[in-house]
């Protein structure tokens, strides 16, 4: 955090919390060091509406936020977009599932985290992405030839637009196993429930593959991260923004990704229910 100057004294930091081990560890660390860092914290949780999963994680996040004296803001898909992720997946299933649940969820969650961070007046949005997450994200972007994404997945964003809260990732260099060990040593517990949609995700395949390669090559994740860092400087995004015609948030097209996706889901959902 010091080396990359992730925070400066006086920052109001929104901490993205899912209720899993990584984000609870991040919240724990930041609440422990908030005075030294001189920052003010507010935890932000997105309730996607995934039954059999989200309610347990949400309860856990509420419990720890209370214990560590951090205010918790909850934003939900249902409230903002009018449907839960379960309802969105139902609609997509009826259409033959051409779009994967994680793509829908990822776009909407990212959008909602940013909006909520804006609403609480945050200067930074801290997320718990660890070394494994970053190495997986890089490989997924590489597989999908999404090269411009390399430039926006670093340890800290620069402020690209006044309506986009810069993201920082304090656990960027920490392997998942170490985060997990740290959580266990500090009695941070999270229920063993997995998102039911993980079976559809490309990330899961990449994750298993990377862990498999790591058995032979213990440094592979660090080298993947190094490649990512090198390429981040090569492929730059245009970085020009319009404002979304529906919600007014920064967007590359007339509609932002979140409005595009949620409009489509609402359209199908209505169609299939009537
Ligand atoms: Zn929009």
XYZ file of N, CA and C in Angstrom, residues 43-136:
282
model
N -17.814 -0.033 4.089
C -17.853 -1.278 3.313
C -19.056 -1.255 2.378
N -18.876 -1.831 1.197
C -19.940 -1.844 0.199
C -20.160 -3.275 -0.283
N -21.388 -3.736 -0.202
C -21.688 -5.096 -0.643
C -22.766 -5.066 -1.723
N -22.548 -5.837 -2.766
C -23.563 -5.944 -3.814
C -24.310 -7.259 -3.635
N -25.622 -7.149 -3.439
C -26.465 -8.334 -3.333
C -27.052 -8.602 -4.714
N -26.499 -9.637 -5.377
C -26.926 -9.927 -6.756
C -28.268 -10.637 -6.774
N -28.604 -11.267 -5.634
C -29.823 -12.067 -5.601
C -29.542 -13.453 -6.158
N -28.640 -14.173 -5.467
C -28.328 -15.560 -5.843
C -28.720 -16.396 -4.636
N -29.860 -17.073 -4.733
C -30.338 -17.715 -3.513
C -29.545 -18.986 -3.227
N -29.400 -19.282 -1.950
C -28.584 -20.418 -1.514
C -27.110 -20.061 -1.425
N -26.786 -18.817 -1.700
C -25.393 -18.373 -1.670
C -25.271 -16.993 -1.042
N -25.910 -16.025 -1.684
C -25.705 -14.645 -1.264
C -26.136 -14.379 0.162
N -27.275 -14.972 0.597
C -27.751 -14.654 1.946
C -26.750 -15.045 3.036
N -26.034 -16.151 2.827
C -25.052 -16.585 3.833
C -23.860 -15.634 3.869
N -23.388 -15.278 2.670
C -22.215 -14.396 2.579
C -22.562 -12.991 3.086
N -23.762 -12.575 2.797
C -24.214 -11.253 3.226
C -24.275 -11.177 4.757
N -24.827 -12.220 5.343
C -24.925 -12.294 6.800
C -23.521 -12.214 7.419
N -22.576 -12.936 6.806
C -21.201 -12.956 7.305
C -20.566 -11.568 7.206
N -20.772 -10.917 6.069
C -20.213 -9.567 5.888
C -20.785 -8.601 6.929
N -22.092 -8.724 7.177
C -22.730 -7.848 8.170
C -22.132 -8.075 9.556
N -21.918 -9.347 9.870
C -21.377 -9.707 11.187
C -19.985 -9.087 11.407
N -19.103 -9.261 10.408
C -17.730 -8.761 10.576
C -17.658 -7.233 10.500
N -18.442 -6.634 9.640
C -18.420 -5.164 9.547
C -18.804 -4.563 10.899
N -19.813 -5.163 11.511
C -20.254 -4.703 12.832
C -19.125 -4.884 13.844
N -18.509 -6.080 13.823
C -17.452 -6.380 14.791
C -16.258 -5.432 14.640
N -15.958 -5.038 13.412
C -14.780 -4.191 13.183
C -15.127 -2.707 13.096
N -16.372 -2.396 13.383
C -16.787 -0.995 13.433
C -16.748 -0.270 12.100
N -17.177 -0.958 11.054
C -17.225 -0.317 9.730
C -18.682 -0.310 9.239
N -19.132 0.850 8.802
C -20.487 0.945 8.252
C -20.571 0.120 6.968
N -21.680 -0.599 6.797
C -21.830 -1.431 5.591
C -23.005 -0.932 4.757
N -22.728 -0.608 3.509
C -23.781 -0.220 2.565
C -24.098 -1.402 1.659
N -25.370 -1.692 1.495
C -25.734 -2.802 0.617
C -26.497 -2.272 -0.587
N -26.064 -2.680 -1.764
C -26.762 -2.295 -2.994
C -27.245 -3.578 -3.649
N -28.462 -3.565 -4.184
C -28.940 -4.823 -4.762
C -29.346 -4.685 -6.222
N -29.133 -5.781 -6.956
C -29.541 -5.842 -8.365
C -31.038 -5.558 -8.476
N -31.803 -6.187 -7.563
C -33.257 -6.079 -7.624
C -33.688 -4.611 -7.552
N -33.094 -3.901 -6.590
C -33.465 -2.500 -6.419
C -33.031 -1.650 -7.602
N -31.798 -1.856 -8.051
C -31.265 -0.985 -9.096
C -31.755 -1.368 -10.493
N -31.777 -2.675 -10.765
C -32.068 -3.098 -12.140
C -33.457 -3.730 -12.299
N -34.093 -4.062 -11.177
C -35.437 -4.624 -11.255
C -35.490 -6.141 -11.357
N -34.330 -6.788 -11.311
C -34.325 -8.258 -11.325
C -33.145 -8.759 -10.499
N -33.277 -9.970 -9.983
C -32.143 -10.594 -9.294
C -31.306 -11.327 -10.344
N -30.103 -11.739 -9.973
C -29.303 -12.495 -10.938
C -30.000 -13.817 -11.262
N -30.624 -14.433 -10.260
C -31.365 -15.683 -10.513
C -32.423 -15.467 -11.596
N -33.147 -14.346 -11.523
C -34.163 -14.045 -12.539
C -33.523 -13.791 -13.901
N -32.374 -13.112 -13.881
C -31.663 -12.853 -15.142
C -31.220 -14.172 -15.778
N -30.714 -15.091 -14.954
C -30.250 -16.375 -15.483
C -31.430 -17.191 -16.023
N -32.564 -17.110 -15.316
C -33.773 -17.769 -15.810
C -34.094 -17.261 -17.214
N -34.084 -15.946 -17.374
C -34.386 -15.355 -18.682
C -33.375 -15.818 -19.729
N -32.101 -15.825 -19.353
C -31.047 -16.218 -20.307
C -31.159 -17.695 -20.676
N -31.493 -18.520 -19.691
C -31.667 -19.961 -19.927
C -32.752 -20.193 -20.979
N -33.839 -19.426 -20.847
C -34.954 -19.580 -21.771
C -34.545 -19.210 -23.194
N -33.508 -18.400 -23.287
C -33.004 -17.986 -24.600
C -31.856 -18.883 -25.067
N -31.565 -19.938 -24.291
C -30.489 -20.848 -24.677
C -29.138 -20.494 -24.088
N -29.123 -19.573 -23.135
C -27.905 -19.199 -22.413
C -26.743 -18.821 -23.341
N -27.005 -17.886 -24.242
C -25.920 -17.456 -25.125
C -24.948 -16.520 -24.399
N -25.440 -15.900 -23.337
C -24.567 -15.058 -22.513
C -24.399 -15.763 -21.168
N -23.159 -15.812 -20.671
C -22.944 -16.525 -19.420
C -23.313 -15.672 -18.210
N -23.818 -16.337 -17.143
C -24.205 -15.602 -15.931
C -23.102 -14.672 -15.423
N -21.837 -15.154 -15.475
C -20.742 -14.342 -14.931
C -20.526 -13.061 -15.720
N -20.802 -13.097 -17.018
C -20.629 -11.876 -17.815
C -21.653 -10.843 -17.396
N -22.908 -11.284 -17.249
C -23.973 -10.378 -16.813
C -23.656 -9.848 -15.421
N -23.363 -10.752 -14.524
C -23.114 -10.398 -13.130
C -21.915 -9.457 -13.022
N -20.840 -9.772 -13.762
C -19.621 -8.961 -13.701
C -19.876 -7.513 -14.091
N -20.561 -7.334 -15.208
C -20.852 -5.979 -15.698
C -21.702 -5.214 -14.693
N -22.769 -5.859 -14.210
C -23.704 -5.174 -13.307
C -23.078 -4.912 -11.937
N -22.288 -5.857 -11.468
C -21.664 -5.705 -10.149
C -20.647 -4.562 -10.156
N -19.840 -4.536 -11.224
C -18.841 -3.486 -11.364
C -19.510 -2.097 -11.369
N -20.586 -2.025 -12.124
C -21.333 -0.774 -12.249
C -21.898 -0.338 -10.898
N -22.493 -1.292 -10.203
C -23.149 -0.987 -8.936
C -22.138 -0.639 -7.836
N -21.001 -1.290 -7.859
C -19.947 -0.954 -6.894
C -19.515 0.494 -7.090
N -19.310 0.866 -8.357
C -18.895 2.232 -8.634
C -19.964 3.238 -8.212
N -21.208 2.956 -8.559
C -22.294 3.885 -8.208
C -22.416 4.051 -6.700
N -22.314 2.919 -5.992
C -22.447 2.975 -4.535
C -21.259 3.710 -3.915
N -20.068 3.468 -4.460
C -18.883 4.183 -3.963
C -19.063 5.692 -4.171
N -19.640 6.068 -5.303
C -19.923 7.489 -5.566
C -20.917 8.029 -4.547
N -21.975 7.246 -4.303
C -23.022 7.680 -3.389
C -22.519 7.893 -1.959
N -21.534 7.098 -1.551
C -21.015 7.271 -0.188
C -19.858 8.276 -0.154
N -19.602 8.897 -1.290
C -18.577 9.953 -1.346
C -17.157 9.429 -1.235
N -16.931 8.225 -1.766
C -15.597 7.623 -1.644
C -14.596 8.229 -2.634
N -13.336 8.350 -2.176
C -12.250 8.788 -3.062
C -11.629 7.600 -3.774
N -11.710 6.417 -3.138
C -11.133 5.208 -3.710
C -12.100 4.052 -3.472
N -12.011 3.085 -4.357
C -12.752 1.847 -4.159
C -11.722 0.723 -4.053
N -11.619 0.118 -2.869
C -10.638 -0.953 -2.672
C -11.304 -2.305 -2.910
N -10.701 -3.110 -3.750
C -11.230 -4.455 -3.987
C -10.193 -5.496 -3.561
N -10.662 -6.713 -3.318
C -9.793 -7.744 -2.736
C -9.170 -8.664 -3.787
N -9.046 -8.192 -5.017
C -8.419 -9.051 -6.035
C -7.009 -9.431 -5.614
N -6.720 -10.730 -5.656
C -5.394 -11.196 -5.263
C -4.596 -11.621 -6.500
N -3.386 -12.110 -6.255
C -2.501 -12.512 -7.357
C -3.169 -13.522 -8.297
N -3.850 -14.497 -7.705
C -4.515 -15.524 -8.523
C -5.591 -14.905 -9.419
N -6.412 -14.024 -8.824
C -7.476 -13.366 -9.604
C -6.890 -12.602 -10.778
N -5.782 -11.905 -10.500
C -5.181 -11.057 -11.532
C -4.567 -11.894 -12.652
N -3.907 -12.985 -12.264
C -3.307 -13.867 -13.278
C -4.413 -14.498 -14.128
N -5.509 -14.900 -13.471
C -6.650 -15.480 -14.213
C -7.254 -14.452 -15.160
